[in-house]
Short mmCIF file of C-alpha atoms in Angstrom, two decimals:
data_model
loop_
_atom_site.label_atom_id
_atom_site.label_comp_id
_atom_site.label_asym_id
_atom_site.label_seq_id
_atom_site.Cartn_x
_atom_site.Cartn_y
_atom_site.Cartn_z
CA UNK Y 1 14.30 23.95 -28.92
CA UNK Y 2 14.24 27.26 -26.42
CA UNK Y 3 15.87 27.77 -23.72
CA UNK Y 4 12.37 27.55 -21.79
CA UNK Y 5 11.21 24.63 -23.82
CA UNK Y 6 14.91 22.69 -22.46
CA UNK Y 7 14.16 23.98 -18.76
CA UNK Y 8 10.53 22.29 -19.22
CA UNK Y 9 11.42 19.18 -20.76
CA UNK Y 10 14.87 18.52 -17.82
CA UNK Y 11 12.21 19.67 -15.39
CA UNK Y 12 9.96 16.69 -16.44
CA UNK Y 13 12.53 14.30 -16.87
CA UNK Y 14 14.07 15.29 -13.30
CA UNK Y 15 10.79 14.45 -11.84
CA UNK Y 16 10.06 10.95 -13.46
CA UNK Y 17 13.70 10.51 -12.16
CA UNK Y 18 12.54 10.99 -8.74
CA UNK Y 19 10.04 8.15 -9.30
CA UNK Y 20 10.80 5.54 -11.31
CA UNK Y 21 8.90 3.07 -9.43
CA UNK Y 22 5.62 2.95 -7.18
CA UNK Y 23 2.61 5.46 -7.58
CA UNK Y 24 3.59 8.70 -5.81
CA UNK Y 25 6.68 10.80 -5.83
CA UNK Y 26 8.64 10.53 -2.41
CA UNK Y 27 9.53 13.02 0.15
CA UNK Y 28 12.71 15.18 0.08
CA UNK Y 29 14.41 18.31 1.81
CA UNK Y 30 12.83 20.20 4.39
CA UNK Y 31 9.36 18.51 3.40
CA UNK Y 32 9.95 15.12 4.49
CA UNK Y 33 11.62 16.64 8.32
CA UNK Y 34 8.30 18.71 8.51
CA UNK Y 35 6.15 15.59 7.72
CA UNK Y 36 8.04 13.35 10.20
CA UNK Y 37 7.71 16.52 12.79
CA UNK Y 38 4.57 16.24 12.27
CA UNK Y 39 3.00 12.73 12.61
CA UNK Y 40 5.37 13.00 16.24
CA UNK Y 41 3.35 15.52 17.18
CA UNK Y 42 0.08 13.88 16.34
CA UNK Y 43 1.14 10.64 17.42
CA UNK Y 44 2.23 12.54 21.12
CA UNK Y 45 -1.17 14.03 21.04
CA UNK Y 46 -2.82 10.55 20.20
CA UNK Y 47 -1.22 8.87 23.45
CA UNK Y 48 -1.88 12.29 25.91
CA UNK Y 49 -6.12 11.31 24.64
CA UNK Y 50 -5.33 8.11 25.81
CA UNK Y 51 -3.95 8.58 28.89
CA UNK Y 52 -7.30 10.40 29.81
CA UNK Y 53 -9.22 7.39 29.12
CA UNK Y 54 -10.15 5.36 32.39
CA UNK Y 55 -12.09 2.68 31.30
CA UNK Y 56 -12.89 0.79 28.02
CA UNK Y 57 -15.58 3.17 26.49
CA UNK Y 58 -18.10 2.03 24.43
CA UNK Y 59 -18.63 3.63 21.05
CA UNK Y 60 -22.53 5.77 21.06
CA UNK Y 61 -24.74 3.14 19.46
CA UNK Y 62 -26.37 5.13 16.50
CA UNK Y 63 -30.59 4.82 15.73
CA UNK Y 64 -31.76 2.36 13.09
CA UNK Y 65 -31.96 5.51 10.97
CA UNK Y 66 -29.03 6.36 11.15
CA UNK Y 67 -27.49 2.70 11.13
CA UNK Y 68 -29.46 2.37 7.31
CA UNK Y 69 -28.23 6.37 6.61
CA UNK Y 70 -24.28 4.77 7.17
CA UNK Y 71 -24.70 1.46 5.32
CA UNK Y 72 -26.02 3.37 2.03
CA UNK Y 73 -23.53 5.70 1.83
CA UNK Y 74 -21.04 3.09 2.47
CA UNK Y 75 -22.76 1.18 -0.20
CA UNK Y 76 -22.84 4.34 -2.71
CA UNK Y 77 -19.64 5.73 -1.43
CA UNK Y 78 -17.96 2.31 -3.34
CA UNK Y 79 -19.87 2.48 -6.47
CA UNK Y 80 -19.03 5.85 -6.65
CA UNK Y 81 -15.44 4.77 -6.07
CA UNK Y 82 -15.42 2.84 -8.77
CA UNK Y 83 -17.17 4.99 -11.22
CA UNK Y 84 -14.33 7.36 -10.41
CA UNK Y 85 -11.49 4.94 -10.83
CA UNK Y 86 -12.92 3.83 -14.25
CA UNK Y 87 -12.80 7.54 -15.61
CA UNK Y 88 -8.76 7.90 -13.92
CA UNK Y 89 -8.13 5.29 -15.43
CA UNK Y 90 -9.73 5.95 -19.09
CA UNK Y 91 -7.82 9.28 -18.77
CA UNK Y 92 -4.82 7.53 -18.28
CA UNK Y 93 -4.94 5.63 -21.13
CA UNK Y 94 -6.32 8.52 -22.99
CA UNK Y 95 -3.01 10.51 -22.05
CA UNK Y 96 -0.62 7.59 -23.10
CA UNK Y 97 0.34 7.77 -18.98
CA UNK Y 98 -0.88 4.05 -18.09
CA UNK Y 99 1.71 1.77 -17.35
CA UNK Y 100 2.11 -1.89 -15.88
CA UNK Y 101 1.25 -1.63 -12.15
CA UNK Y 102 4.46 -1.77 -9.99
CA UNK Y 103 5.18 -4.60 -7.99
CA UNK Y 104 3.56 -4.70 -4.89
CA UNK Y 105 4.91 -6.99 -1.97
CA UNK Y 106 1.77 -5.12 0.13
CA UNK Y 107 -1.37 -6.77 -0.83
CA UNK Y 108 0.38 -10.34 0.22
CA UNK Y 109 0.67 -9.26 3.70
CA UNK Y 110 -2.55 -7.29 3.87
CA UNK Y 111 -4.53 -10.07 2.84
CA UNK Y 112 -3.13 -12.33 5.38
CA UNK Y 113 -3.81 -9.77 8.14
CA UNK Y 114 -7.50 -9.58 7.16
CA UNK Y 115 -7.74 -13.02 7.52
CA UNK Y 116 -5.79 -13.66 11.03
CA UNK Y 117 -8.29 -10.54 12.19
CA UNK Y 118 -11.72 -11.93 11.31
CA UNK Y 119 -10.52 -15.72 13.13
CA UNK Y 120 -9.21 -14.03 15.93
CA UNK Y 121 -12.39 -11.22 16.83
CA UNK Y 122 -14.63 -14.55 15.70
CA UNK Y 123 -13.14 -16.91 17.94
CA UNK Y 124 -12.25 -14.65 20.87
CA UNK Y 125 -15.76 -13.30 21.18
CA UNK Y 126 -17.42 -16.71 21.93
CA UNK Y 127 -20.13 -15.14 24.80
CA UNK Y 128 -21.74 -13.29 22.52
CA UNK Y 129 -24.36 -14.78 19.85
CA UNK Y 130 -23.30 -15.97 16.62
CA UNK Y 131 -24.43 -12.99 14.67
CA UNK Y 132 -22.69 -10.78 16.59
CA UNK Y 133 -19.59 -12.54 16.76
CA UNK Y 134 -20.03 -13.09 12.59
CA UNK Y 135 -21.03 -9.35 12.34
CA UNK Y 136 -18.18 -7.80 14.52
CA UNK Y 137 -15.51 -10.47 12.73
CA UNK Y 138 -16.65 -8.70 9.39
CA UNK Y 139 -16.86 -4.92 10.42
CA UNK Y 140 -13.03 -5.24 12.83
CA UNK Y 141 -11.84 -7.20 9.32
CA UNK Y 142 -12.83 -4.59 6.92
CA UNK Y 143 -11.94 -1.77 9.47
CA UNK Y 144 -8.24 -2.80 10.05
CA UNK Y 145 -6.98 -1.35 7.15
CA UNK Y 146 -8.50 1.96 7.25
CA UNK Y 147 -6.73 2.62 10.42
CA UNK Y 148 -3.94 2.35 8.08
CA UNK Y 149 -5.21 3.60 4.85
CA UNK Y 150 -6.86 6.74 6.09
CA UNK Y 151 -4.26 8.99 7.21
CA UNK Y 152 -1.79 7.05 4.48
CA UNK Y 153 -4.43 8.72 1.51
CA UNK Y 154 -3.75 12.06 3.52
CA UNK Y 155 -0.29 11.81 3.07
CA UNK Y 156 0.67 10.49 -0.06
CA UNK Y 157 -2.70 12.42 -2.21
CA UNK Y 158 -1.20 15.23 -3.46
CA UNK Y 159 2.36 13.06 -4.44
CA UNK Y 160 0.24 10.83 -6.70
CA UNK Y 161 2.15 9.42 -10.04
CA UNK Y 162 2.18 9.95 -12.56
CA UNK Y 163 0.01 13.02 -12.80
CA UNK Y 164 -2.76 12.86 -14.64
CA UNK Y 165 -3.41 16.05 -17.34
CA UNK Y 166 -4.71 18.58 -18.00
CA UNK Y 167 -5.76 18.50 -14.19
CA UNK Y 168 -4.12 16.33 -12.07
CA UNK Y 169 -5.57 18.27 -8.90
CA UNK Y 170 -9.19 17.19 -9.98
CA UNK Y 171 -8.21 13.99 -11.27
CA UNK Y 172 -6.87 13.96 -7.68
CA UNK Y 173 -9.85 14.53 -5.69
CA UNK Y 174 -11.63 12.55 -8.68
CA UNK Y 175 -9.57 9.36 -6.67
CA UNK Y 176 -9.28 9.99 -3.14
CA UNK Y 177 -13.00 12.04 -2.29
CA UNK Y 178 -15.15 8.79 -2.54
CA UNK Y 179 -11.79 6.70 -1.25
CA UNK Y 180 -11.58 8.87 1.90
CA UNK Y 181 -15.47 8.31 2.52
CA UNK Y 182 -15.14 4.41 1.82
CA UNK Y 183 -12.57 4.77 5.05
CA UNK Y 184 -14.55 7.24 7.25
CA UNK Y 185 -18.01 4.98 6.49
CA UNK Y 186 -15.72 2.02 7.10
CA UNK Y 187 -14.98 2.98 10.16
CA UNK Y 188 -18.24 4.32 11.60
CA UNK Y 189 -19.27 0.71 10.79
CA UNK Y 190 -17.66 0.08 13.88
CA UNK Y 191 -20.16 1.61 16.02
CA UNK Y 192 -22.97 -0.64 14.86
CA UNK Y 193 -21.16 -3.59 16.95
CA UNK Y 194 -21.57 -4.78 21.05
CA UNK Y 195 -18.34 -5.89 21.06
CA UNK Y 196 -16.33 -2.53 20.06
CA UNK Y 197 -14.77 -0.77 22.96
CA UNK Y 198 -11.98 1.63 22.79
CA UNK Y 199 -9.08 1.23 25.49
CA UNK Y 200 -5.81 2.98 26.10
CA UNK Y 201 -4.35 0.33 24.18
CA UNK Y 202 -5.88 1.91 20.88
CA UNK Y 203 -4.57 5.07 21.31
CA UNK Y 204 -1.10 3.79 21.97
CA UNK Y 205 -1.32 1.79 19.55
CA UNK Y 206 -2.35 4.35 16.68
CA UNK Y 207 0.27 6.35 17.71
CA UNK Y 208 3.06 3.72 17.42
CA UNK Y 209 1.57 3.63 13.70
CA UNK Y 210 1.98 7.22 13.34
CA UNK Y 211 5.68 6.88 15.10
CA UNK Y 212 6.43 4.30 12.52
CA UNK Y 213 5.04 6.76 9.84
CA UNK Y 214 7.25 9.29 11.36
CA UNK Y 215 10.46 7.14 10.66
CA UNK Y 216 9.09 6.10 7.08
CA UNK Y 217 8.55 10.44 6.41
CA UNK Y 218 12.42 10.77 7.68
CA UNK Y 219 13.79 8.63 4.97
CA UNK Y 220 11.29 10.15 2.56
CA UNK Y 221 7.99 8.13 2.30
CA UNK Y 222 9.31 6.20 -0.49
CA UNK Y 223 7.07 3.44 -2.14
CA UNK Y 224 8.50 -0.03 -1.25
CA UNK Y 225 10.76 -0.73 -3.59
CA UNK Y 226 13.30 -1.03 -1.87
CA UNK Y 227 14.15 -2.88 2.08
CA UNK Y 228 13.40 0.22 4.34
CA UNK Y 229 10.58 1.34 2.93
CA UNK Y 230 9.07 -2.11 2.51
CA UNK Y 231 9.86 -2.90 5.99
CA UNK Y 232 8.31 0.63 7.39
CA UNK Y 233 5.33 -0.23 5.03
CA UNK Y 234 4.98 -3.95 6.45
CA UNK Y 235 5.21 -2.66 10.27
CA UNK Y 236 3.17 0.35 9.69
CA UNK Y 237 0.10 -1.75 8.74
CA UNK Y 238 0.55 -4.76 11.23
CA UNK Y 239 0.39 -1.79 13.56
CA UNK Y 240 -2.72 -0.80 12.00
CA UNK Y 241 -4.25 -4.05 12.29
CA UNK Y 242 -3.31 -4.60 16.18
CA UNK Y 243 -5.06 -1.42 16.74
CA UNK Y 244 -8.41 -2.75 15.17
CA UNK Y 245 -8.28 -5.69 17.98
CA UNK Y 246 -7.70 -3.78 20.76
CA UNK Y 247 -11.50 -2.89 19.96
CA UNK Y 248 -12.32 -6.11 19.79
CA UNK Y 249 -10.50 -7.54 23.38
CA UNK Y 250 -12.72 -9.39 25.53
CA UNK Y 251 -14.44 -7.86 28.61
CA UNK Y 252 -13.72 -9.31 31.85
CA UNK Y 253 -16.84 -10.55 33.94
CA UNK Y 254 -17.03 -8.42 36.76
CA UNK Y 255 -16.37 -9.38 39.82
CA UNK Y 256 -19.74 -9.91 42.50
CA UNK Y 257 -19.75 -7.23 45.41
CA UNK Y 258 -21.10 -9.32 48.49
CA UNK Y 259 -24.65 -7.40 50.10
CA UNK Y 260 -24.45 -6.69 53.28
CA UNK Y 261 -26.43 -9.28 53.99
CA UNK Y 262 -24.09 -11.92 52.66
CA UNK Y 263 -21.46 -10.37 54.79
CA UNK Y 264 -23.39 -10.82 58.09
CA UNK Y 265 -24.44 -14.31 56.97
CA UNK Y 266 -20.46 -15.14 56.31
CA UNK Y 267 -19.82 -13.40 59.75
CA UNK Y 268 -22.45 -15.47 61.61
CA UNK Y 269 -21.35 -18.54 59.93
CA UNK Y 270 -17.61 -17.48 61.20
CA UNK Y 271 -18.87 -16.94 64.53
CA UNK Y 272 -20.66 -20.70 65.16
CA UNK Y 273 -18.98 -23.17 66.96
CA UNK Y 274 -19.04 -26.19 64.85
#
C-alpha cells in the first residue's frame, strides 16, 4: 500500500468514525460556532419581523387557478419524491453502502404531535363549518412539521451519510430537491384555509425553534443518539408544532361600537325620571 493509498484509506475510516450512528455527519470546529452564530442571527431577525406585526394578518387567499396549480405540484412534487428515493436507495444497495436504519426515538414523538394538532385546530375552530374546520385540521397537521423539517433539510443536506458514489452531490440534490418542494408546497397549503392567521406569536415562536437549533449547532448537530441531542431534537420540533397553532388560534368576536344614536337613546333613557 502507498503512502497516498494509507492517507486515503485513515481518511475514510476517520470519517465513518465521526459517524457511527444516525444519517449525517455532525458539526465540529469553527463550523458548528458559525452555524449556531448563525441561526441567532436569523432567529433575532425572525422576532424584529414580528415585532412589526400589529394585528393577526391573514395569509393572501390565492385564485382557484392557482389553488389547483399548488395542489398538483404538491401532488407531483411526492411522486417525484419517491421516484427519487427509490433510485438513492437502489444506488445504495448497488454500492454495498445500505445498512439497517438507525434507531430513531423521532418518529414516536412526531406522530403523536400530528395527532394532538389536527384534535386541537378541529375542536378549537368550532364557528366555522365542518369542512373548514376538517380542511384546516388536515393542512395545520401536515404543515407542523415542515416548520421543522424545512430549514432542518437546509442544514443537515450537504452532511448526509453515508455518501453515496460516484456523486454524492447529485445523489444529494437527487433527495432533498423534490423533499424541499414537498415542504414549500406544504406550506403554501396553508393559504388555501379561513382560519390561518399569522400573529406575533409565530414569529416568536419560530425563532425559539431556531434558538433551540442554535444550542443543538453548539454541541455539534449530532443525530440523537445520544441524551442532548435527543432532547434538542424532541424540543426543537414541539417548538415547531406550537408554531403551526398559533395560525390556527381563534379570533375574538369583536366587540359592537354603539351609533350615535344608541348613545343618545342610552342618554335619554339616563335622563328620565322613573
Amino acid at each position: 500500500m502507498t503512502s497516498v493509498q494509507a492517507i486515503a484509506v485513515h481518511a475514510v475510516a476517520a470519517r465513518a468514525v465521526s459517524a457511527p450512528h444516525g444519517t449525517w455527519y455532525p458539526y465540529a470546529g469553527g463550523a458548528r460556532i458559525v452555524l449556531a452564530l448563525v441561526l441567532v442571527v436569523v432567529a433575532a431577525a425572525v422576532v424584529y419581523l414580528g415585532t412589526r406585526l400589529r394585528l393577526p394578518a391573514r395569509l393572501p387567499r390565492p385564485s382557484q387557478p392557482l389553488a389547483l396549480a399548488l395542489f398538483v405540484t404538491w401532488f407531483l412534487a411526492i411522486a417525484a419524491f419517491l421516484v427519487c428515493l427509490s433510485v438513492y436507495v437502489t444506488q445504495l444497495q448497488h454500492e454495498h453502502v445500505l445498512h439497517a436504519a438507525p434507531a430513531d426515538p423521532i418518529t414516536p414523538v412526531t406522530d403523536l404531535a400530528v395527532v394532538v394538532t389536527f384534535l386541537v385546530i378541529l375542536l378549537s375552530s368550532k364557528p366555522y363549518s365542518r369542512g373548514t374546520r376538517l380542511g384546516g385540521a388536515i393542512m395545520g397537521a401536515l404543515a407542523a412539521p415542515m416548520i421543522f423539517e424545512l430549514p432542518f433539510d437546509l442544514i443537515v443536506m450537504a452532511r448526509t451519510y453515508p455518501p453515496v458514489q460516484p456523486d454524492p452531490a447529485a445523489y444529494r440534490v437527487l433527495f432533498f430537491a423534490p423533499l424541499f418542494l414537498i415542504e414549500l408546497t406544504t406550506l403554501a397549503l396553508l393559504t388555501l384555509s379561513p382560519l390561518v392567521r399569522v400573529r406575533r406569536l409565530t414569529f416568536i415562536g419560530f425563532a425559539l425553534m431556531l434558538a433551540v437549533f442554535a444550542v443543538w449547532a453548539s454541541s455539534g448537530f449530532g443525530y440523537p443518539s445520544a441524551p442532548l441531542p435527543t432532547a434538542l431534537n424532541v424540543i426543537s420540533k414541539l417548538i415547531a408544532f406550537a408554531t403551526a397553532l398559533t395560525l390556527f388560534l381563534p379570533v375574538p368576536a369583536p366587540v359592537p361600537v354603539p351609533s350615535t344614536d344608541d348613545q343618545a337613546d342610552a342618554s335619554l333613557a339616563g335622563a328620565s325620571p322613573g
